[in-house]
GROMACS .gro file of N, CA and C in nm:
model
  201
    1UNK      N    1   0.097   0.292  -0.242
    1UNK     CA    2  -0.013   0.358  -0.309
    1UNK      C    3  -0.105   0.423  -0.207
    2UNK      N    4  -0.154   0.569  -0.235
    2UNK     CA    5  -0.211   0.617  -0.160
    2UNK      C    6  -0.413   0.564  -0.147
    3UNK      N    7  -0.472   0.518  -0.034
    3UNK     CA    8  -0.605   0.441  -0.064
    3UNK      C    9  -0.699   0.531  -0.113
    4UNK      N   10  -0.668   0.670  -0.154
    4UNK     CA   11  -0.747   0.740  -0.228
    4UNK      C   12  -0.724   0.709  -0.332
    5UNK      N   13  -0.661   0.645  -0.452
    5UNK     CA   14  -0.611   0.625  -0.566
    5UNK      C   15  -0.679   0.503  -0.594
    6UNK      N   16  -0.786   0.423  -0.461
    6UNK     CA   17  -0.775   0.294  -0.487
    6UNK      C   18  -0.956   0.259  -0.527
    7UNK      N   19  -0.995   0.162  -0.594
    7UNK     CA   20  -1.113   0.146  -0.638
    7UNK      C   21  -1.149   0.037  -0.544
    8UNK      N   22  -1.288   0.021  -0.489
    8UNK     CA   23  -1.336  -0.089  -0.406
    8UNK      C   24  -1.379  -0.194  -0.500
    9UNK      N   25  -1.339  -0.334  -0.464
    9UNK     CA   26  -1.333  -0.430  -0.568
    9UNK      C   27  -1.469  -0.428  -0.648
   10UNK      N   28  -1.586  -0.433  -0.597
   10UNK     CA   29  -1.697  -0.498  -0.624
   10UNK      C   30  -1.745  -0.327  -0.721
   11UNK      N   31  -1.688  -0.260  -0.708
   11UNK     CA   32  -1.724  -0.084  -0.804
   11UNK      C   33  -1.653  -0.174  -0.951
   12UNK      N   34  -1.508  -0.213  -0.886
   12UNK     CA   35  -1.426  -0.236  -1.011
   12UNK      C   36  -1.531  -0.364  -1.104
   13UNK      N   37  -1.531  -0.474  -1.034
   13UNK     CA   38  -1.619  -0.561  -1.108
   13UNK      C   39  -1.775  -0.486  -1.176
   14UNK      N   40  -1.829  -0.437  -1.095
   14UNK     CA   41  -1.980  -0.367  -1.143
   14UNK      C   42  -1.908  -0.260  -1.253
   15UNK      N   43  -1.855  -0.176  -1.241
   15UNK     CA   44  -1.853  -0.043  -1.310
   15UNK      C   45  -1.741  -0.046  -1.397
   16UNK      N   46  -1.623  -0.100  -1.371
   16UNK     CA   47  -1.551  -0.081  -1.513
   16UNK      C   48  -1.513  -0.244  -1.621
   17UNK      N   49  -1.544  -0.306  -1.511
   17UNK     CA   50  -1.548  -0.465  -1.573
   17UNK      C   51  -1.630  -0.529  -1.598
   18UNK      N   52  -1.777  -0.422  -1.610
   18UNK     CA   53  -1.906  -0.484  -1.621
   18UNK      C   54  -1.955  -0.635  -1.626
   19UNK      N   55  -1.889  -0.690  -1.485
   19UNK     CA   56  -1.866  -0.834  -1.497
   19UNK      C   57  -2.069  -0.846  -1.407
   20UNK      N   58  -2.089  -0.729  -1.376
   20UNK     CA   59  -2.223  -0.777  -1.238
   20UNK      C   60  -2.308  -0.634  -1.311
   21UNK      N   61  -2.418  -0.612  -1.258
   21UNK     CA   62  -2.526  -0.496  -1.307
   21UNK      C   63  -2.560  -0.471  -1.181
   22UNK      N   64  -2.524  -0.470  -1.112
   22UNK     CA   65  -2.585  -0.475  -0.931
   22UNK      C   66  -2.432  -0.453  -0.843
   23UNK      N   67  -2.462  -0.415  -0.749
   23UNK     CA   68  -2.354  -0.431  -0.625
   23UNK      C   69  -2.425  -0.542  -0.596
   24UNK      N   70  -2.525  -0.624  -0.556
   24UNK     CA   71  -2.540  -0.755  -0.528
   24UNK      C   72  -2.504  -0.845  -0.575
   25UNK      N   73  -2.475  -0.826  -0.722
   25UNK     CA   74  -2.442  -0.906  -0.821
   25UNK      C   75  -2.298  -0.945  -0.769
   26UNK      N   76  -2.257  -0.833  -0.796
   26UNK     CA   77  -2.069  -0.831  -0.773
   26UNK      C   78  -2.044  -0.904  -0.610
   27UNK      N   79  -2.115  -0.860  -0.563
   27UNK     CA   80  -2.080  -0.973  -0.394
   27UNK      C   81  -2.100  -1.062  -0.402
   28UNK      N   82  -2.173  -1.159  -0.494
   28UNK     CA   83  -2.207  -1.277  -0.474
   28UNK      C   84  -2.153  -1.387  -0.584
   29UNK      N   85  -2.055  -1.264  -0.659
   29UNK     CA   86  -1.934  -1.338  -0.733
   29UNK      C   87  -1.818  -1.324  -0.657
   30UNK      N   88  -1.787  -1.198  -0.570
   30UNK     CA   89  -1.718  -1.203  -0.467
   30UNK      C   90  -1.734  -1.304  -0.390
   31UNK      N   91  -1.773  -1.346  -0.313
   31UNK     CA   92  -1.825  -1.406  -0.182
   31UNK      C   93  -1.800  -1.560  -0.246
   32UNK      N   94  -1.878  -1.599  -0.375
   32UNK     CA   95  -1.833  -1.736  -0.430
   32UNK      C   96  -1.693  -1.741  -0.455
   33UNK      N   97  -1.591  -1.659  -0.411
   33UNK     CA   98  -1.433  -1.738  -0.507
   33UNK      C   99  -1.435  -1.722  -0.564
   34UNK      N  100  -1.469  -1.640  -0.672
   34UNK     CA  101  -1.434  -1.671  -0.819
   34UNK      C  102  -1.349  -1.546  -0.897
   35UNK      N  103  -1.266  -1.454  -0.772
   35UNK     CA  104  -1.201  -1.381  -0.778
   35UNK      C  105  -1.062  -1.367  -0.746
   36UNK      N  106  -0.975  -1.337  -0.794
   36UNK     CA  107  -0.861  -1.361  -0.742
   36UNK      C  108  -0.757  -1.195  -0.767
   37UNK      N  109  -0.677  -1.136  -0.675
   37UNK     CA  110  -0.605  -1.040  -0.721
   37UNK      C  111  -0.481  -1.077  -0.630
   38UNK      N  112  -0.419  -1.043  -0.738
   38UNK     CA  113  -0.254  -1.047  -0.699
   38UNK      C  114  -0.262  -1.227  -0.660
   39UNK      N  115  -0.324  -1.288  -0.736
   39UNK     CA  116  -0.313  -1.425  -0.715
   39UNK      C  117  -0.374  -1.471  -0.571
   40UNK      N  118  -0.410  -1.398  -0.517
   40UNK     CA  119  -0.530  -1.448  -0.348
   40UNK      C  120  -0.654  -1.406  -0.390
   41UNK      N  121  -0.720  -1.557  -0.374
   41UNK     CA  122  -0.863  -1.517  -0.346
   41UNK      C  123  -0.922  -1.447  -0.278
   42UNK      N  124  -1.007  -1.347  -0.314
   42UNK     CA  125  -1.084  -1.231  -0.209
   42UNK      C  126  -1.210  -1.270  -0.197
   43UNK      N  127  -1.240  -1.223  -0.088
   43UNK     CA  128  -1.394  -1.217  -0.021
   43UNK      C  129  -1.467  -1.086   0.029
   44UNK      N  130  -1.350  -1.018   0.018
   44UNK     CA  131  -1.376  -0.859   0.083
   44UNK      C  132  -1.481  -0.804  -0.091
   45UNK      N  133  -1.605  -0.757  -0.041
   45UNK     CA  134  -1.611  -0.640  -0.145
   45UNK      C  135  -1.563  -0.513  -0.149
   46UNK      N  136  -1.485  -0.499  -0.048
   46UNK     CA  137  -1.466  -0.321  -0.040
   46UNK      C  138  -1.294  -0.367  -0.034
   47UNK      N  139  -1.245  -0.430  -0.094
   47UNK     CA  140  -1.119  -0.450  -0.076
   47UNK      C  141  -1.042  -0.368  -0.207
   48UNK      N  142  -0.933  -0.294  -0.169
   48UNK     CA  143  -0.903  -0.174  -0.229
   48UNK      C  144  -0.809  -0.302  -0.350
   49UNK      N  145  -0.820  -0.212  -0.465
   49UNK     CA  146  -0.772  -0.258  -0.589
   49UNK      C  147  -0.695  -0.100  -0.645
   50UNK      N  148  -0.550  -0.128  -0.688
   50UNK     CA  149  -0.457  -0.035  -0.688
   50UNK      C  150  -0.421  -0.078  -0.857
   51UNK      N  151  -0.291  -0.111  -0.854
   51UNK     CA  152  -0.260  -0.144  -0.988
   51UNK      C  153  -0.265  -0.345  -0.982
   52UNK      N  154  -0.359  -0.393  -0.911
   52UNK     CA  155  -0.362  -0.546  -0.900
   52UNK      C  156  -0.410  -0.577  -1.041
   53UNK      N  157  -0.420  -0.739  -1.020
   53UNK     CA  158  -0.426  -0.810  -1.132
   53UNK      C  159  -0.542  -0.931  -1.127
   54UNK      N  160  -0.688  -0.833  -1.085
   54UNK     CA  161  -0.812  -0.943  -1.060
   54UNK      C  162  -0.831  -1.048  -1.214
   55UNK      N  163  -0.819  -1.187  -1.140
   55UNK     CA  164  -0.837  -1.323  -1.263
   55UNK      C  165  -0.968  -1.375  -1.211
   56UNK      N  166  -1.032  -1.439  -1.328
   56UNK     CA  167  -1.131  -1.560  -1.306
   56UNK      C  168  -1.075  -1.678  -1.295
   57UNK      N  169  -1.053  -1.717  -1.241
   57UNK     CA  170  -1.012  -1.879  -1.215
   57UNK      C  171  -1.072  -1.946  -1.297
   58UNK      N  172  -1.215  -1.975  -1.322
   58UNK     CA  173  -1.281  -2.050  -1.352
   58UNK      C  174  -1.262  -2.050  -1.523
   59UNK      N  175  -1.222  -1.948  -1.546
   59UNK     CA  176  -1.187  -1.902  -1.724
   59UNK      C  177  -1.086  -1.899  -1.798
   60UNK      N  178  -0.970  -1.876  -1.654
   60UNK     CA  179  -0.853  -1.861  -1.662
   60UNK      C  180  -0.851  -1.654  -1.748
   61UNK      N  181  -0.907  -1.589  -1.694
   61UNK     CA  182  -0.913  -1.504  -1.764
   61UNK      C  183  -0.880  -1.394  -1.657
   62UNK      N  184  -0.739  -1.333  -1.693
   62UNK     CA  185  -0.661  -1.213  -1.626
   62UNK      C  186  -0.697  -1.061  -1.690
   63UNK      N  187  -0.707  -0.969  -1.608
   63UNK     CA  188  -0.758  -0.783  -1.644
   63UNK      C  189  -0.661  -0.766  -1.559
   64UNK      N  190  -0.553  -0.662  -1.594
   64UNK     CA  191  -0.459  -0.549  -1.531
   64UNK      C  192  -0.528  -0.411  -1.560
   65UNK      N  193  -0.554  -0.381  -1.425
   65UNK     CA  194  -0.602  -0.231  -1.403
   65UNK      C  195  -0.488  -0.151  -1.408
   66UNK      N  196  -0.469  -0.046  -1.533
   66UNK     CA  197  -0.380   0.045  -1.506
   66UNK      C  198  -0.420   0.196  -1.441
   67UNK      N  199  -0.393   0.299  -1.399
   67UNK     CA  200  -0.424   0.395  -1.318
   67UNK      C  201  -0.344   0.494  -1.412
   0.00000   0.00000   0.00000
């Protein structure tokens, strides 16, 4: 996948998964674990998200980003 195609995690959580209202918000659900894509926990907020598969652990609750 080309990394122009790709969304930075913490945009994806704030802006299309309206999981945060803040980029602070979204890092500090980042930063706690409570993210997972392609089944690895991330810590990166700028970590590129393609066609992955970010879960809540804590909810058990899976989103497939399609493109």
């Amino acid at each position: 996948h080309p990394i122009s195609k790709a969304y930075p995690l913490g945009v994806v959580l704030r802006d299309i998964l309206k999981v945060a209202n803040t980029m602070r918000e979204a890092r500090q659900v980042i930063i706690s674990g409570e993210i997972k894509v392609d089944g690895v926990i991330r810590h990166d907020i700028h970590f590129p998200v393609f066609l992955g598969l970010p879960a809540f652990p804590e909810t058990s609750q899976e989103i497939l980003l399609l493109a």
